[in-house]
Every structure is written in structure tokens, then in C-alpha cells.
mmCIF file of C-alpha atoms in Angstrom:
data_model
loop_
_atom_site.group_PDB
_atom_site.id
_atom_site.type_symbol
_atom_site.label_atom_id
_atom_site.label_comp_id
_atom_site.label_asym_id
_atom_site.label_seq_id
_atom_site.Cartn_x
_atom_site.Cartn_y
_atom_site.Cartn_z
ATOM 1 C CA MET A 19 39.428 -68.790 -12.444
ATOM 2 C CA PHE A 20 40.792 -65.942 -13.649
ATOM 3 C CA ASP A 21 37.810 -66.236 -16.587
ATOM 4 C CA LEU A 22 34.999 -66.460 -13.775
ATOM 5 C CA GLN A 23 36.349 -62.835 -12.034
ATOM 6 C CA VAL A 24 36.342 -61.185 -15.247
ATOM 7 C CA GLY A 25 32.957 -62.207 -15.948
ATOM 8 C CA PHE A 26 32.029 -61.265 -12.406
ATOM 9 C CA LEU A 27 32.804 -57.598 -12.583
ATOM 10 C CA PRO A 28 30.618 -55.883 -14.763
ATOM 11 C CA PHE A 29 27.953 -57.213 -12.518
ATOM 12 C CA VAL A 30 29.625 -55.907 -9.346
ATOM 13 C CA ALA A 31 29.769 -52.050 -11.668
ATOM 14 C CA VAL A 32 26.232 -52.540 -12.703
ATOM 15 C CA LEU A 33 25.429 -53.218 -9.174
ATOM 16 C CA VAL A 34 27.709 -50.302 -7.458
ATOM 17 C CA LEU A 35 26.036 -48.154 -10.442
ATOM 18 C CA PHE A 36 22.286 -49.111 -9.436
ATOM 19 C CA VAL A 37 23.233 -48.669 -5.598
ATOM 20 C CA PHE A 38 24.334 -45.180 -6.667
ATOM 21 C CA SER A 39 21.681 -44.380 -9.205
ATOM 22 C CA SER A 40 19.128 -45.230 -6.433
ATOM 23 C CA ILE A 41 20.977 -42.773 -4.068
ATOM 24 C CA LYS A 42 19.239 -39.341 -3.356
ATOM 25 C CA ILE A 43 19.499 -36.481 -0.920
ATOM 26 C CA LEU A 44 17.182 -34.007 -0.257
ATOM 27 C CA ARG A 45 18.325 -30.847 1.261
ATOM 28 C CA GLU A 46 16.220 -29.132 4.557
ATOM 29 C CA TYR A 47 14.381 -27.519 1.969
ATOM 30 C CA GLU A 48 13.481 -29.843 -0.366
ATOM 31 C CA ARG A 49 10.736 -32.486 -0.342
ATOM 32 C CA GLY A 50 10.633 -35.852 -2.988
ATOM 33 C CA VAL A 51 7.448 -36.626 -4.053
ATOM 34 C CA ILE A 52 8.070 -40.566 -5.199
ATOM 35 C CA PHE A 53 5.847 -42.429 -7.756
ATOM 36 C CA LEU A 54 6.093 -46.336 -7.912
ATOM 37 C CA LEU A 55 5.096 -47.639 -11.439
ATOM 38 C CA GLY A 56 3.770 -44.363 -12.208
ATOM 39 C CA ARG A 57 1.148 -44.002 -8.832
ATOM 40 C CA PHE A 58 1.903 -41.391 -5.964
ATOM 41 C CA TRP A 59 3.453 -43.749 -3.368
ATOM 42 C CA LYS A 60 4.626 -40.708 -0.635
ATOM 43 C CA VAL A 61 6.154 -37.504 -0.257
ATOM 44 C CA LYS A 62 9.821 -38.205 1.483
ATOM 45 C CA GLY A 63 12.917 -35.856 2.463
ATOM 46 C CA PRO A 64 14.773 -34.255 4.032
ATOM 47 C CA GLY A 65 17.938 -36.432 3.879
ATOM 48 C CA LEU A 66 19.070 -39.829 2.481
ATOM 49 C CA VAL A 67 16.095 -41.301 0.401
ATOM 50 C CA ILE A 68 16.209 -44.550 -1.511
ATOM 51 C CA VAL A 69 14.671 -44.497 -5.232
ATOM 52 C CA ILE A 70 14.466 -48.101 -6.867
ATOM 53 C CA PRO A 71 15.375 -47.155 -10.961
ATOM 54 C CA GLY A 72 12.964 -48.129 -13.356
ATOM 55 C CA LEU A 73 10.316 -48.663 -10.739
ATOM 56 C CA GLN A 74 9.989 -45.698 -8.562
ATOM 57 C CA GLN A 75 10.485 -42.088 -9.756
ATOM 58 C CA ILE A 76 11.063 -38.887 -7.963
ATOM 59 C CA VAL A 77 9.791 -35.322 -8.237
ATOM 60 C CA LYS A 78 12.067 -32.570 -6.060
ATOM 61 C CA VAL A 79 9.508 -29.760 -4.847
ATOM 62 C CA ASP A 80 11.696 -26.478 -3.396
ATOM 63 C CA LEU A 81 9.210 -25.647 0.472
ATOM 64 C CA ARG A 82 11.368 -21.813 0.335
ATOM 65 C CA VAL A 83 9.565 -18.507 -0.243
ATOM 66 C CA VAL A 84 8.837 -18.106 -3.784
ATOM 67 C CA THR A 85 9.607 -14.172 -5.002
ATOM 68 C CA MET A 86 7.757 -14.477 -8.255
ATOM 69 C CA ASP A 87 7.142 -10.451 -10.072
ATOM 70 C CA VAL A 88 4.161 -9.905 -11.804
ATOM 71 C CA PRO A 89 4.367 -7.936 -15.308
ATOM 72 C CA SER A 90 3.205 -4.919 -15.593
ATOM 73 C CA GLN A 91 -0.590 -5.246 -16.009
ATOM 74 C CA ASP A 92 -2.667 -2.943 -18.439
ATOM 75 C CA VAL A 93 -6.169 -1.557 -15.691
ATOM 76 C CA ILE A 94 -8.823 0.778 -17.064
ATOM 77 C CA SER A 95 -10.246 1.471 -13.163
ATOM 78 C CA ARG A 96 -14.183 1.825 -12.111
ATOM 79 C CA ASP A 97 -13.462 5.487 -13.369
ATOM 80 C CA ASN A 98 -12.250 4.893 -16.791
ATOM 81 C CA VAL A 99 -8.699 5.660 -16.101
ATOM 82 C CA SER A 100 -5.687 3.416 -17.821
ATOM 83 C CA VAL A 101 -3.165 2.815 -15.590
ATOM 84 C CA GLN A 102 -0.336 -0.018 -15.729
ATOM 85 C CA VAL A 103 0.375 -1.504 -12.232
ATOM 86 C CA ASN A 104 2.913 -4.083 -11.468
ATOM 87 C CA ALA A 105 3.291 -6.380 -7.958
ATOM 88 C CA ILE A 106 5.211 -9.193 -6.572
ATOM 89 C CA VAL A 107 3.376 -12.364 -4.814
ATOM 90 C CA PHE A 108 5.166 -13.941 -2.102
ATOM 91 C CA PHE A 109 4.193 -17.775 -1.871
ATOM 92 C CA ARG A 110 5.199 -20.856 -0.873
ATOM 93 C CA VAL A 111 4.347 -24.780 -1.097
ATOM 94 C CA VAL A 112 3.003 -26.524 1.929
ATOM 95 C CA ASP A 113 1.703 -29.433 0.249
ATOM 96 C CA PRO A 114 3.989 -30.734 -1.798
ATOM 97 C CA GLU A 115 1.636 -33.528 -3.375
ATOM 98 C CA LYS A 116 -0.646 -31.365 -4.351
ATOM 99 C CA ALA A 117 1.668 -28.909 -6.288
ATOM 100 C CA ILE A 118 2.647 -31.954 -8.173
ATOM 101 C CA ILE A 119 -0.372 -33.562 -9.172
ATOM 102 C CA GLN A 120 -3.259 -31.147 -8.820
ATOM 103 C CA VAL A 121 -0.903 -29.104 -11.296
ATOM 104 C CA GLU A 122 1.117 -29.102 -14.280
ATOM 105 C CA ASN A 123 3.407 -26.051 -12.782
ATOM 106 C CA TYR A 124 2.321 -24.114 -10.327
ATOM 107 C CA LEU A 125 4.767 -21.510 -10.647
ATOM 108 C CA VAL A 126 3.448 -20.501 -13.840
ATOM 109 C CA ALA A 127 0.111 -21.697 -12.944
ATOM 110 C CA THR A 128 0.246 -19.028 -9.656
ATOM 111 C CA SER A 129 1.676 -16.379 -11.921
ATOM 112 C CA GLN A 130 -1.246 -16.225 -14.526
ATOM 113 C CA LEU A 131 -3.986 -16.399 -11.565
ATOM 114 C CA ALA A 132 -2.001 -13.650 -10.050
ATOM 115 C CA GLN A 133 -1.924 -11.199 -13.283
ATOM 116 C CA THR A 134 -5.758 -11.704 -13.772
ATOM 117 C CA THR A 135 -6.551 -11.451 -9.766
ATOM 118 C CA LEU A 136 -4.721 -7.818 -9.862
ATOM 119 C CA ARG A 137 -6.286 -6.698 -12.962
ATOM 120 C CA ALA A 138 -9.876 -8.245 -11.723
ATOM 121 C CA VAL A 139 -9.066 -6.402 -8.424
ATOM 122 C CA LEU A 140 -7.851 -3.067 -9.062
ATOM 123 C CA GLY A 141 -10.812 -2.548 -11.963
ATOM 124 C CA LYS A 142 -13.005 -2.970 -9.422
ATOM 125 C CA HIS A 143 -11.769 0.504 -7.863
ATOM 126 C CA GLU A 144 -11.312 3.821 -9.038
ATOM 127 C CA LEU A 145 -7.633 5.712 -9.694
ATOM 128 C CA ASP A 146 -8.158 7.527 -5.915
ATOM 129 C CA GLU A 147 -8.458 4.307 -4.225
ATOM 130 C CA MET A 148 -5.486 2.401 -5.927
ATOM 131 C CA LEU A 149 -3.703 5.276 -4.921
ATOM 132 C CA ILE A 150 -4.223 6.117 -1.474
ATOM 133 C CA GLU A 151 -5.323 2.540 0.230
ATOM 134 C CA ARG A 152 -3.016 0.572 -1.695
ATOM 135 C CA GLU A 153 -2.818 -1.688 1.768
ATOM 136 C CA ARG A 154 -5.783 -2.664 1.693
ATOM 137 C CA LEU A 155 -5.443 -3.790 -2.134
ATOM 138 C CA ASN A 156 -2.659 -5.632 -1.233
ATOM 139 C CA ILE A 157 -4.568 -7.518 1.549
ATOM 140 C CA ASP A 158 -7.215 -8.190 -1.208
ATOM 141 C CA VAL A 159 -5.217 -9.478 -3.862
ATOM 142 C CA GLN A 160 -3.193 -11.444 -0.972
ATOM 143 C CA GLN A 161 -7.075 -13.377 0.230
ATOM 144 C CA ILE A 162 -7.909 -14.260 -3.295
ATOM 145 C CA LEU A 163 -4.768 -15.480 -4.853
ATOM 146 C CA ASP A 164 -4.685 -17.666 -1.580
ATOM 147 C CA ALA A 165 -8.290 -18.910 -1.312
ATOM 148 C CA GLN A 166 -7.369 -20.009 -5.151
ATOM 149 C CA THR A 167 -4.398 -21.578 -5.032
ATOM 150 C CA ASP A 168 -4.864 -24.052 -1.656
ATOM 151 C CA SER A 169 -6.081 -26.423 -4.050
ATOM 152 C CA TRP A 170 -2.712 -26.466 -5.672
ATOM 153 C CA GLY A 171 -0.965 -27.039 -2.166
ATOM 154 C CA ILE A 172 0.482 -23.579 -1.790
ATOM 155 C CA LYS A 173 0.249 -20.888 0.517
ATOM 156 C CA VAL A 174 0.557 -16.684 -0.635
ATOM 157 C CA THR A 175 2.224 -14.965 1.885
ATOM 158 C CA ASN A 176 1.969 -12.034 0.929
ATOM 159 C CA VAL A 177 1.244 -9.205 -1.999
ATOM 160 C CA GLU A 178 2.117 -5.716 -2.775
ATOM 161 C CA ILE A 179 1.575 -3.490 -5.725
ATOM 162 C CA LYS A 180 5.219 -1.712 -6.651
ATOM 163 C CA HIS A 181 4.204 0.856 -8.937
ATOM 164 C CA ILE A 182 0.913 2.579 -10.646
ATOM 165 C CA ASP A 183 2.280 3.997 -13.637
ATOM 166 C CA LEU A 184 -0.015 7.092 -15.267
ATOM 167 C CA ASN A 185 0.130 8.301 -18.440
ATOM 168 C CA GLU A 186 1.458 12.142 -18.911
ATOM 169 C CA SER A 187 -1.945 14.368 -19.693
ATOM 170 C CA MET A 188 -3.528 12.145 -16.060
ATOM 171 C CA ILE A 189 0.012 13.024 -13.872
ATOM 172 C CA ARG A 190 -1.324 17.003 -15.118
ATOM 173 C CA ALA A 191 -4.976 16.798 -14.705
ATOM 174 C CA ILE A 192 -4.174 15.253 -11.004
ATOM 175 C CA ALA A 193 -1.481 17.962 -10.263
ATOM 176 C CA ARG A 194 -4.474 20.690 -11.814
ATOM 177 C CA GLN A 195 -6.910 18.903 -9.146
ATOM 178 C CA ALA A 196 -4.293 19.273 -6.459
ATOM 179 C CA GLU A 197 -3.447 22.538 -6.641
ATOM 180 C CA ALA A 198 -7.440 23.397 -6.972
ATOM 181 C CA GLU A 199 -8.015 21.413 -3.943
ATOM 182 C CA ARG A 200 -5.096 23.824 -2.139
ATOM 183 C CA GLU A 201 -7.098 26.815 -3.071
ATOM 184 C CA ARG A 202 -9.755 25.352 -1.933
ATOM 185 C CA ARG A 203 -8.708 24.636 1.915
ATOM 186 C CA ALA A 204 -6.803 28.056 1.230
ATOM 187 C CA LYS A 205 -10.148 30.265 0.899
ATOM 188 C CA VAL A 206 -12.195 27.686 3.083
ATOM 189 C CA ILE A 207 -9.140 28.739 6.001
ATOM 190 C CA HIS A 208 -9.116 32.566 5.285
ATOM 191 C CA ALA A 209 -12.582 32.436 5.683
ATOM 192 C CA GLU A 210 -12.836 30.375 8.772
ATOM 193 C CA GLY A 211 -10.301 33.089 9.700
ATOM 194 C CA GLU A 212 -12.870 36.052 8.887
ATOM 195 C CA ARG A 213 -15.739 34.127 10.557
ATOM 196 C CA GLN A 214 -13.493 33.494 14.052
ATOM 197 C CA ALA A 215 -12.119 37.183 13.847
ATOM 198 C CA ALA A 216 -15.552 38.863 13.365
ATOM 199 C CA GLN A 217 -17.226 36.013 16.258
ATOM 200 C CA ALA A 218 -14.117 38.019 18.402
ATOM 201 C CA LEU A 219 -15.435 41.279 17.743
ATOM 202 C CA ILE A 220 -18.734 40.576 18.537
ATOM 203 C CA GLU A 221 -17.356 39.280 21.861
ATOM 204 C CA ALA A 222 -15.616 41.970 22.742
ATOM 205 C CA ALA A 223 -17.913 44.821 21.536
ATOM 206 C CA GLU A 224 -20.705 43.014 24.456
ATOM 207 C CA MET A 225 -18.003 43.600 26.983
ATOM 208 C CA LEU A 226 -17.330 47.583 25.664
ATOM 209 C CA ALA A 227 -21.068 47.842 26.222
ATOM 210 C CA ARG A 228 -21.392 46.437 29.542
ATOM 211 C CA GLU A 229 -18.747 48.777 30.746
ATOM 212 C CA PRO A 230 -18.977 52.988 29.400
ATOM 213 C CA ALA A 231 -16.092 53.337 31.429
ATOM 214 C CA ALA A 232 -14.167 50.864 29.826
ATOM 215 C CA MET A 233 -15.484 52.529 26.468
ATOM 216 C CA GLN A 234 -13.440 55.457 27.173
ATOM 217 C CA LEU A 235 -10.505 53.608 28.313
ATOM 218 C CA ARG A 236 -10.520 51.960 24.717
ATOM 219 C CA TYR A 237 -10.825 55.507 23.628
ATOM 220 C CA LEU A 238 -7.686 56.646 24.986
ATOM 221 C CA GLN A 239 -5.505 54.034 24.318
ATOM 222 C CA THR A 240 -6.524 54.421 20.893
ATOM 223 C CA LEU A 241 -5.270 58.098 20.643
ATOM 224 C CA THR A 242 -2.481 57.301 22.081
ATOM 225 C CA GLN A 243 -1.760 54.553 19.344
ATOM 226 C CA VAL A 244 -2.513 57.093 16.880
ATOM 227 C CA ALA A 245 -0.583 60.282 18.591
ATOM 228 C CA GLY A 246 2.518 58.352 17.680
ATOM 229 C CA ASP A 247 2.085 58.637 14.408
ATOM 230 C CA LYS A 248 4.612 60.948 11.618
ATOM 231 C CA SER A 249 2.176 62.713 9.839
ATOM 232 C CA SER A 250 2.170 65.989 10.531
ATOM 233 C CA THR A 251 -2.186 66.774 10.623
ATOM 234 C CA LEU A 252 -3.573 64.079 13.069
ATOM 235 C CA VAL A 253 -8.213 64.373 12.233
ATOM 236 C CA PHE A 254 -9.465 61.943 14.984
ATOM 237 C CA PRO A 255 -14.050 61.769 15.837
ATOM 238 C CA VAL A 256 -14.846 62.331 18.943
ATOM 239 C CA PRO A 257 -17.966 60.550 19.864
ATOM 240 C CA VAL A 258 -21.050 62.107 21.750
ATOM 241 C CA ASP A 259 -21.767 59.780 24.377
ATOM 242 C CA LEU A 260 -17.727 59.461 24.983
ATOM 243 C CA VAL A 261 -17.858 63.426 25.730
ATOM 244 C CA GLY A 262 -21.189 63.886 26.562
ATOM 245 C CA SER A 263 -20.737 63.745 30.489
ATOM 246 C CA LEU A 264 -17.623 66.284 30.269
ATOM 247 C CA LEU A 265 -20.262 69.009 28.478
ATOM 248 C CA GLY A 266 -22.963 68.457 31.345
ATOM 249 C CA ARG A 267 -24.621 67.120 28.739
ATOM 250 C CA SER A 268 -25.936 69.929 27.281
ATOM 251 C CA GLY A 269 -26.917 68.593 23.959
ATOM 252 C CA THR A 270 -24.630 70.302 21.513
ATOM 253 C CA THR A 271 -22.516 68.329 19.329
ATOM 254 C CA PRO A 272 -18.718 68.572 19.752
ATOM 255 C CA PRO A 273 -16.886 68.843 16.311
ATOM 256 C CA ALA A 274 -14.300 66.517 14.977
ATOM 257 C CA ALA A 275 -11.060 66.763 16.665
ATOM 258 C CA SER A 276 -8.130 68.530 14.722
ATOM 259 C CA SER A 277 -4.252 68.800 15.745
ATOM 260 C CA ASN A 278 -1.580 69.995 13.468
#
């Protein structure tokens, strides 16, 4: 009887080991792709999953959002400027079956596709567009990646361009361009101010021409302002039409007024 029990113990140990090896526990964010004799069977999880050793195999897939850093890429813009660009890609697996069966390694495949797509998209734009319209470029890259990775069961949720690095000569050229642009704007603003001042003078002259008394008042006001000057000698021209009425229109031309 003792010999029978001793011979039965290895069988029990193997059975217990078999049961424990067939039990798999998947977390809430994990799914298990089950293969039966090498053929796809089903996707299970999360929770407790039973896998028959020797007949079934399980491949775990993480459904959380993956943050992938795209290495710096050498890009030549449409206006023949060489820049280095790196980005971040956010994606997640939405179909574990496709992510395991349709592509060998979806992480590596997505990374390589993101690098080539980033170079292709940015190469179609000029440098100014890369620097100014970064949001639109992010959307373009994200849409292209999302469309191409859909057959792999992957959803690209966002793409963010991190840095656009320029060489020193290009940075100096952009600085000179910005300085020239500021000078151009200053000249345009100054010219616009001159035009507005000239227009205001024209309107003022038209208003004074309609009322002769207004011209006399303006003349007297100017004379009052000049009289306050500290200089010892003041020469002030007197218009003929202004004092014509005072001289009884005798036709004589008064000399310039002089005061000491």
C-alpha cells in the first residue's frame, strides 16, 4: 500500500504542475491572443485565462497608450534647407489579433513608419511652414500614420513635433531676415504716419480756407506761442491778405514784423 502511494505522488505532482502552468492571469489593460496548435483561436482577458500547455500558446498584448520617441531625422525642406526634426508618437493597440498576426513586431514597425512618414511630410513644406504651421503638420503626420497602421490594429492618437534644429548659418540668416523685416515695417509705419499727417494738414487747410476769420485767429495764436520764445530777436512774416482789411486795402505790402 505504501509503495502504491509513493508511485502515485509523482503523478499528483505532475498534475498540480500542469494545472498551475495552465493558469494565466491578465491585468485589466492586457489581452491574450490564444493559438491552438499554431492556429489563431481567440482573444481572451482580462482576468483568469486557462491555457492548455503543449496545445495552446498565449501572446500577451498591452492595450495602454504607448509613447514612442521618434529619433532625430535629417529633413531637406522644399526650399532646400537642411534641418533635424524629432517627434513623439502616441498610439495604442485596438485589435490584438491584427497586432500579433499581421505584423512581426508592431512597436518596431510603427517606429520605422513614423520616421519615414515624418521625413516625407516635412520634406513637402518650406522652412517657414515648419516653424509656423507646426500644428497642421502634426495633424498631417498623424492622419497618414493612422491610415497606414489601421491594418495592424493600431490607432495613432497624436503626433507632436518636438524640435526643429537648424545649423548656425541658417540661424544667423533667419536673424538677418527678421531684422530686415522689422526695418521694413518701421519704414512702412513711418510713411503711413506721414501720409496721415499730410491728409490731416490738407483737411485743416480746407477748413481754414472756408473761414477767413479762422486764419486770423490761427495766426494770432501762433504769434502768441512764438512770442514766448527766449530769443532776443523775433522775425515774423505778416501775410498780405491777413492785414489787408486793416490797411483799408490800399495796395501797399507791409514789411515783415520785427521785434527786439
